Amino acid sequence: MDQDAVRLLVKVTQEGDFSQLLKLFQSCGPSACQLVHLGRSGDSLLHHAARHGRLDFLHFLIGDVGMELEVCNLDYKRPLHEAASMGHTACVSYLLRRGARVDCLKKADWTPLMMACTRRNLDLIQELIQHSADPLLKNKDGWNAFHIACREGDPGVVRYLLTAAPDVWRTESKTRRTPLHTAAMHGCEEVVQILLERCGYTPDAKDSCGVTPFMDAARNGHVSVARLLLAKHQASPTAADTLGAQTVHHVAVTGQEEALHFLVRELNVDVNQRATGMQLTALHYAAKEGHVSTIKTLLDLGANIHAQDKKRRTALHMASIGQHADAVRTLLQLGLDDSQDASGITARQHAKKPHIMHLFD
């Protein structure tokens, strides 16, 4: 079959023109039945039909033409992956009734259930579970379907998975992140509430970098979730990660100023608290990232503009190292003088770009 005919078959499948598909199969003859891997992705017509929710096409291609149900594309996706990832419940049901493997794996070890959990579609997830999909299976990153559901934040899906598999929450990714980390990071407050009520997570459980769910919530600006973790989970606002950085430092890195006010004004966290490793303050972190507004907020909250880290570097050094002209200009205007660090290097010397170096003139 020539490429023009193949492209036309794909086009009518995507667009859902079933009568045209029948005509093309009649005109192409037996060669149309041999079509498997089409285009760069290696998708078959079944992949296209499943992705676009064309149930009548699936009936025809599988039931009448006899195309292989478990055909894989170049990412090892089956038609069931495609239907699940796009939320087409009727297509998923049909493929399962025809005998599709419910826990087939695509590249990176994703199952159809994992892909279904990227959609807020409880009926679809129930259909897969009722056909014995295993929510405890993990992908290459160590995530199971529950991690993904907690990221998406649908309370109904989370409750259902906890009912269907009560131990599904007892899981960590390869970087030791729990579903509670995931829900907190993405600001899924109602899901966090469910997890705190129904699951036995240890307060301030740390991932492989030492990050807690409270840190995740605060550094992503989800102050209401951080409050919930404080009230219901005894989270510590001063827990430190593996580098000795506390939540106030993480929040300075991401420039979340509401969270800074929350930590310093409401929780009385020391704005000049140093990370135990390099003795960096929140001001150092904000300057290195070039967050001018955050620098000003920290100073308003009582940050010491002259604070030095373990190498005697000030925030001005950090802004120069990060090559952030606006931050350098701001710190100079606020009265911070250039100085040598412990190695005898000035902030100006850290600047690599001429327009930043000129700011020191």
Short mmCIF file of C-alpha atoms in Angstrom, two decimals:
data_model
loop_
_atom_site.label_atom_id
_atom_site.label_comp_id
_atom_site.label_asym_id
_atom_site.label_seq_id
_atom_site.Cartn_x
_atom_site.Cartn_y
_atom_site.Cartn_z
CA MET A 1 0.00 0.00 0.00
CA ASP A 2 1.43 3.42 -0.93
CA GLN A 3 2.09 6.12 1.68
CA ASP A 4 -0.70 8.38 0.46
CA ALA A 5 -3.24 5.63 1.09
CA VAL A 6 -1.77 4.97 4.53
CA ARG A 7 -1.94 8.66 5.44
CA LEU A 8 -5.55 8.79 4.28
CA LEU A 9 -6.45 5.77 6.42
CA VAL A 10 -4.91 7.44 9.45
CA LYS A 11 -6.69 10.71 8.69
CA VAL A 12 -10.16 9.19 8.39
CA THR A 13 -9.57 7.18 11.59
CA GLN A 14 -8.58 10.28 13.52
CA GLU A 15 -11.52 12.24 12.15
CA GLY A 16 -14.01 9.43 12.72
CA ASP A 17 -15.21 9.04 9.12
CA PHE A 18 -16.28 5.42 9.36
CA SER A 19 -17.97 5.15 5.98
CA GLN A 20 -14.80 6.43 4.31
CA LEU A 21 -12.74 3.88 6.23
CA LEU A 22 -14.90 1.07 4.90
CA LYS A 23 -14.48 2.32 1.34
CA LEU A 24 -10.70 2.54 1.74
CA PHE A 25 -10.48 -1.00 3.09
CA GLN A 26 -12.58 -2.25 0.19
CA SER A 27 -10.42 -0.47 -2.35
CA CYS A 28 -7.09 -1.40 -0.75
CA GLY A 29 -7.91 -5.06 -0.43
CA PRO A 30 -6.02 -7.54 1.76
CA SER A 31 -2.95 -5.29 2.05
CA ALA A 32 -4.90 -2.99 4.39
CA CYS A 33 -5.18 -5.81 6.91
CA GLN A 34 -1.39 -6.01 7.19
CA LEU A 35 -0.98 -2.43 8.40
CA VAL A 36 0.77 -2.41 11.75
CA HIS A 37 3.41 0.25 12.38
CA LEU A 38 2.61 3.55 10.71
CA GLY A 39 4.75 6.67 10.79
CA ARG A 40 7.56 7.62 13.16
CA SER A 41 5.70 6.61 16.32
CA GLY A 42 4.91 3.15 15.03
CA ASP A 43 1.20 3.59 15.79
CA SER A 44 -1.27 1.23 14.20
CA LEU A 45 -4.79 2.19 13.16
CA LEU A 46 -5.91 0.66 16.46
CA HIS A 47 -3.75 3.17 18.35
CA HIS A 48 -5.29 6.06 16.44
CA ALA A 49 -8.82 4.73 16.94
CA ALA A 50 -8.30 4.21 20.68
CA ARG A 51 -6.63 7.59 21.16
CA HIS A 52 -9.52 9.40 19.53
CA GLY A 53 -12.25 7.33 21.17
CA ARG A 54 -13.52 5.72 17.94
CA LEU A 55 -15.40 2.74 19.36
CA ASP A 56 -16.97 1.77 16.02
CA PHE A 57 -13.51 1.70 14.44
CA LEU A 58 -12.22 -0.59 17.18
CA HIS A 59 -15.18 -2.95 16.62
CA PHE A 60 -14.40 -3.08 12.92
CA LEU A 61 -10.61 -3.30 13.09
CA ILE A 62 -10.57 -5.98 15.80
CA GLY A 63 -13.81 -7.85 15.20
CA ASP A 64 -14.03 -7.75 11.40
CA VAL A 65 -10.51 -7.13 10.14
CA GLY A 66 -8.84 -9.16 12.89
CA MET A 67 -6.09 -6.73 13.85
CA GLU A 68 -3.89 -7.76 16.76
CA LEU A 69 -5.28 -6.49 20.07
CA GLU A 70 -1.87 -6.18 21.76
CA VAL A 71 -0.06 -4.42 18.94
CA CYS A 72 2.66 -2.10 20.31
CA ASN A 73 4.00 1.14 18.95
CA LEU A 74 7.64 2.17 19.33
CA ASP A 75 7.02 3.20 22.96
CA TYR A 76 5.42 -0.20 23.65
CA LYS A 77 2.02 1.44 24.04
CA ARG A 78 -0.96 -0.79 23.36
CA PRO A 79 -4.35 0.52 22.22
CA LEU A 80 -5.50 0.09 25.83
CA HIS A 81 -2.86 2.61 26.97
CA GLU A 82 -4.12 5.08 24.41
CA ALA A 83 -7.78 4.74 25.36
CA ALA A 84 -6.98 4.96 29.08
CA SER A 85 -4.70 7.97 28.74
CA MET A 86 -7.37 9.92 26.88
CA GLY A 87 -10.21 8.96 29.20
CA HIS A 88 -12.27 6.93 26.71
CA THR A 89 -14.12 4.60 29.08
CA ALA A 90 -16.24 2.87 26.43
CA CYS A 91 -13.15 2.02 24.37
CA VAL A 92 -11.35 0.72 27.46
CA SER A 93 -14.34 -1.47 28.31
CA TYR A 94 -14.46 -2.90 24.80
CA LEU A 95 -10.74 -3.66 24.69
CA LEU A 96 -10.89 -5.38 28.07
CA ARG A 97 -13.88 -7.47 26.99
CA ARG A 98 -11.91 -8.53 23.93
CA GLY A 99 -9.12 -9.76 26.20
CA ALA A 100 -6.64 -6.89 26.34
CA ARG A 101 -4.03 -7.35 29.08
CA VAL A 102 -5.08 -4.97 31.82
CA ASP A 103 -1.59 -4.46 33.27
CA CYS A 104 0.39 -4.29 30.04
CA LEU A 105 3.46 -2.04 30.25
CA LYS A 106 4.56 0.72 27.95
CA LYS A 107 7.94 2.45 27.96
CA ALA A 108 9.00 3.48 31.51
CA ASP A 109 6.71 0.73 32.87
CA TRP A 110 3.47 2.70 32.84
CA THR A 111 0.27 0.66 33.05
CA PRO A 112 -3.10 1.68 31.60
CA LEU A 113 -4.31 2.31 35.18
CA MET A 114 -1.46 4.75 35.79
CA MET A 115 -2.36 6.57 32.61
CA ALA A 116 -6.04 6.57 33.56
CA CYS A 117 -5.12 8.22 36.86
CA THR A 118 -3.80 11.23 34.96
CA ARG A 119 -7.48 11.87 34.14
CA ARG A 120 -10.11 12.82 36.69
CA ASN A 121 -12.34 9.97 35.49
CA LEU A 122 -13.53 7.69 38.28
CA ASP A 123 -15.65 5.48 35.99
CA LEU A 124 -12.61 4.67 33.88
CA ILE A 125 -10.46 3.83 36.90
CA GLN A 126 -13.22 1.65 38.36
CA GLU A 127 -13.50 -0.21 35.06
CA LEU A 128 -9.81 -1.08 35.10
CA ILE A 129 -9.79 -2.07 38.78
CA GLN A 130 -12.86 -4.27 38.26
CA HIS A 131 -10.89 -6.04 35.53
CA SER A 132 -8.11 -6.75 38.05
CA ALA A 133 -5.74 -3.87 37.31
CA ASP A 134 -3.09 -3.80 40.03
CA PRO A 135 -2.76 -0.34 41.65
CA LEU A 136 0.39 -1.45 43.52
CA LEU A 137 2.52 -1.84 40.40
CA LYS A 138 5.29 0.74 40.06
CA ASN A 139 6.78 2.45 37.02
CA LYS A 140 10.51 2.96 36.49
CA ASP A 141 10.51 5.97 38.85
CA GLY A 142 8.83 3.98 41.60
CA TRP A 143 5.46 5.70 41.26
CA ASN A 144 2.30 3.66 41.49
CA ALA A 145 -1.19 4.70 40.36
CA PHE A 146 -1.90 6.25 43.76
CA HIS A 147 1.03 8.65 43.46
CA ILE A 148 -0.39 9.82 40.14
CA ALA A 149 -3.92 10.16 41.49
CA CYS A 150 -2.63 12.25 44.41
CA ARG A 151 -0.83 14.51 41.97
CA GLU A 152 -3.99 15.08 39.96
CA GLY A 153 -5.97 15.80 43.12
CA ASP A 154 -9.37 14.20 42.52
CA PRO A 155 -10.72 13.31 46.00
CA GLY A 156 -13.18 10.74 44.64
CA VAL A 157 -10.44 8.83 42.82
CA VAL A 158 -8.16 8.91 45.88
CA ARG A 159 -10.92 7.63 48.18
CA TYR A 160 -11.82 4.87 45.71
CA LEU A 161 -8.24 3.64 45.38
CA LEU A 162 -7.86 3.57 49.17
CA THR A 163 -11.03 1.48 49.38
CA ALA A 164 -10.05 -0.84 46.54
CA ALA A 165 -6.47 -1.31 47.83
CA PRO A 166 -6.19 -0.14 51.46
CA ASP A 167 -2.38 -0.44 51.49
CA VAL A 168 -1.82 1.48 48.27
CA TRP A 169 -0.60 4.53 50.21
CA ARG A 170 2.32 2.54 51.68
CA THR A 171 4.62 3.34 48.81
CA GLU A 172 7.63 5.49 48.04
CA SER A 173 9.18 6.47 44.73
CA LYS A 174 12.82 5.69 44.01
CA THR A 175 13.64 9.07 45.55
CA ARG A 176 11.59 8.10 48.64
CA ARG A 177 8.76 10.49 47.87
CA THR A 178 5.37 9.49 49.23
CA PRO A 179 1.93 10.31 47.80
CA LEU A 180 1.67 12.86 50.63
CA HIS A 181 4.73 14.66 49.26
CA THR A 182 3.11 14.64 45.84
CA ALA A 183 -0.26 15.97 46.98
CA ALA A 184 1.38 18.68 49.11
CA MET A 185 3.68 19.76 46.29
CA HIS A 186 0.77 20.21 43.91
CA GLY A 187 -1.46 21.99 46.43
CA CYS A 188 -4.15 19.29 46.49
CA GLU A 189 -5.56 20.34 49.84
CA GLU A 190 -8.59 18.05 49.94
CA VAL A 191 -6.44 15.07 49.02
CA VAL A 192 -3.92 15.98 51.72
CA GLN A 193 -6.81 16.04 54.19
CA ILE A 194 -7.88 12.54 53.10
CA LEU A 195 -4.34 11.21 53.38
CA LEU A 196 -3.93 12.61 56.88
CA GLU A 197 -7.25 11.11 57.98
CA ARG A 198 -6.94 7.67 56.39
CA CYS A 199 -3.24 6.92 56.06
CA GLY A 200 -0.46 6.48 58.59
CA TYR A 201 2.22 8.77 57.26
CA THR A 202 5.00 9.69 59.65
CA PRO A 203 5.19 13.45 60.35
CA ASP A 204 8.00 15.12 58.42
CA ALA A 205 8.87 11.99 56.43
CA LYS A 206 11.79 12.94 54.20
CA ASP A 207 12.57 12.04 50.62
CA SER A 208 16.11 11.20 49.52
CA CYS A 209 17.01 14.91 49.54
CA GLY A 210 15.57 15.39 53.01
CA VAL A 211 12.52 17.31 51.78
CA THR A 212 9.33 17.02 53.84
CA PRO A 213 5.73 17.44 52.63
CA PHE A 214 5.60 20.74 54.56
CA MET A 215 8.63 22.01 52.62
CA ASP A 216 7.01 20.91 49.38
CA ALA A 217 3.80 22.78 50.16
CA ALA A 218 5.50 25.99 51.30
CA ARG A 219 8.10 26.23 48.55
CA ASN A 220 5.38 25.86 45.94
CA GLY A 221 3.26 28.57 47.53
CA HIS A 222 0.52 26.33 48.94
CA VAL A 223 0.22 28.04 52.32
CA SER A 224 -3.19 26.53 53.13
CA VAL A 225 -1.74 23.03 52.68
CA ALA A 226 1.21 23.96 54.89
CA ARG A 227 -1.23 25.15 57.57
CA LEU A 228 -3.09 21.84 57.32
CA LEU A 229 0.13 19.87 57.77
CA LEU A 230 0.97 21.95 60.82
CA ALA A 231 -2.45 21.53 62.38
CA LYS A 232 -3.16 17.88 61.53
CA HIS A 233 0.27 16.31 61.12
CA GLN A 234 2.55 18.09 63.58
CA ALA A 235 4.85 19.16 60.77
CA SER A 236 7.95 21.09 61.76
CA PRO A 237 8.58 24.42 60.01
CA THR A 238 12.26 24.19 60.92
CA ALA A 239 13.07 20.64 59.75
CA ALA A 240 16.23 20.57 57.61
CA ASP A 241 17.01 18.73 54.38
CA THR A 242 20.22 16.78 53.69
CA LEU A 243 22.10 20.02 52.95
CA GLY A 244 20.85 21.63 56.14
CA ALA A 245 18.40 23.95 54.39
CA GLN A 246 15.12 24.65 56.17
CA THR A 247 11.75 25.60 54.74
CA VAL A 248 12.56 29.32 54.88
CA HIS A 249 15.53 28.68 52.59
CA HIS A 250 13.47 26.59 50.15
CA VAL A 251 10.83 29.31 50.00
CA ALA A 252 13.49 31.94 49.27
CA VAL A 253 14.76 29.83 46.36
CA THR A 254 11.30 29.70 44.78
CA GLY A 255 10.43 33.31 45.64
CA GLN A 256 7.17 32.49 47.46
CA GLU A 257 6.67 35.71 49.40
CA GLU A 258 3.32 34.84 50.98
CA ALA A 259 4.95 31.73 52.39
CA LEU A 260 7.84 33.84 53.70
CA HIS A 261 5.41 36.08 55.59
CA PHE A 262 3.65 32.97 56.90
CA LEU A 263 6.88 31.44 58.20
CA VAL A 264 8.41 34.57 59.71
CA ARG A 265 5.39 36.56 60.88
CA GLU A 266 3.05 33.76 61.93
CA LEU A 267 5.40 30.94 62.90
CA ASN A 268 8.27 33.11 64.17
CA VAL A 269 10.84 31.33 62.05
CA ASP A 270 14.18 33.15 62.18
CA VAL A 271 14.60 34.93 58.86
CA ASN A 272 18.38 34.87 59.40
CA GLN A 273 18.47 31.14 60.11
CA ARG A 274 21.47 29.55 58.40
CA ALA A 275 21.53 26.32 56.44
CA THR A 276 23.95 24.13 58.35
CA GLY A 277 26.07 23.24 55.33
CA MET A 278 27.45 26.43 53.80
CA GLN A 279 25.83 28.70 56.40
CA LEU A 280 23.69 30.35 53.76
CA THR A 281 20.76 32.54 54.79
CA ALA A 282 17.47 32.92 52.96
CA LEU A 283 18.82 36.19 51.56
CA HIS A 284 21.76 34.35 50.00
CA TYR A 285 19.39 31.90 48.33
CA ALA A 286 17.07 34.60 46.99
CA ALA A 287 20.01 36.60 45.64
CA LYS A 288 21.50 33.59 43.87
CA GLU A 289 18.16 33.01 42.13
CA GLY A 290 17.82 36.69 41.25
CA HIS A 291 14.49 37.23 43.01
CA VAL A 292 14.58 41.02 43.48
CA SER A 293 11.13 41.27 45.06
CA THR A 294 11.96 38.42 47.44
CA ILE A 295 15.20 40.14 48.46
CA LYS A 296 13.21 43.24 49.41
CA THR A 297 10.61 41.16 51.26
CA LEU A 298 13.32 39.38 53.26
CA LEU A 299 14.88 42.70 54.23
CA ASP A 300 11.46 43.99 55.30
CA LEU A 301 11.13 40.87 57.45
CA GLY A 302 14.43 41.61 59.18
CA ALA A 303 17.04 39.82 57.08
CA ASN A 304 20.62 40.94 57.71
CA ILE A 305 21.91 42.36 54.45
CA HIS A 306 25.51 41.98 55.62
CA ALA A 307 25.26 38.28 56.54
CA GLN A 308 28.14 36.15 55.25
CA ASP A 309 28.22 32.44 54.53
CA LYS A 310 30.98 29.96 55.39
CA LYS A 311 33.15 31.39 52.61
CA ARG A 312 32.47 34.98 53.72
CA ARG A 313 30.24 35.62 50.74
CA THR A 314 27.39 38.11 51.00
CA ALA A 315 24.14 38.17 49.05
CA LEU A 316 25.94 40.43 46.55
CA HIS A 317 28.43 37.67 45.82
CA MET A 318 25.57 35.23 45.28
CA ALA A 319 23.73 37.56 42.90
CA SER A 320 26.96 37.97 40.89
CA ILE A 321 27.58 34.22 40.84
CA GLY A 322 24.05 33.77 39.48
CA GLN A 323 24.68 36.52 36.88
CA HIS A 324 21.55 38.41 37.93
CA ALA A 325 21.99 42.06 37.01
CA ASP A 326 18.78 43.34 38.62
CA ALA A 327 19.60 41.65 41.92
CA VAL A 328 23.16 43.05 41.88
CA ARG A 329 21.84 46.51 41.15
CA THR A 330 19.25 46.28 43.92
CA LEU A 331 21.72 45.11 46.55
CA LEU A 332 24.18 47.86 45.63
CA GLN A 333 21.41 50.45 45.82
CA LEU A 334 20.42 49.11 49.24
CA GLY A 335 23.93 49.86 50.46
CA LEU A 336 25.71 46.50 50.30
CA ASP A 337 29.36 47.13 49.41
CA ASP A 338 31.53 44.85 47.34
CA SER A 339 34.01 42.86 49.39
CA GLN A 340 36.40 39.95 49.16
CA ASP A 341 35.28 36.48 50.15
CA ALA A 342 37.53 34.01 51.97
CA SER A 343 39.38 33.30 48.71
CA GLY A 344 39.99 37.00 48.05
CA ILE A 345 37.41 37.16 45.24
CA THR A 346 35.08 40.14 45.05
CA ALA A 347 31.48 40.07 43.88
CA ARG A 348 32.52 42.00 40.78
CA GLN A 349 35.02 39.29 39.92
CA HIS A 350 32.29 36.67 40.15
CA ALA A 351 30.33 38.53 37.48
CA LYS A 352 31.13 37.15 34.03
CA LYS A 353 29.02 39.50 31.93
CA PRO A 354 30.27 43.03 31.17
CA HIS A 355 26.91 44.69 31.83
CA ILE A 356 26.93 43.24 35.36
CA MET A 357 30.56 44.18 36.00
CA HIS A 358 29.79 47.77 35.01
CA LEU A 359 27.25 48.02 37.82
CA PHE A 360 30.13 48.11 40.29
CA ASP A 361 31.73 51.20 38.66
#
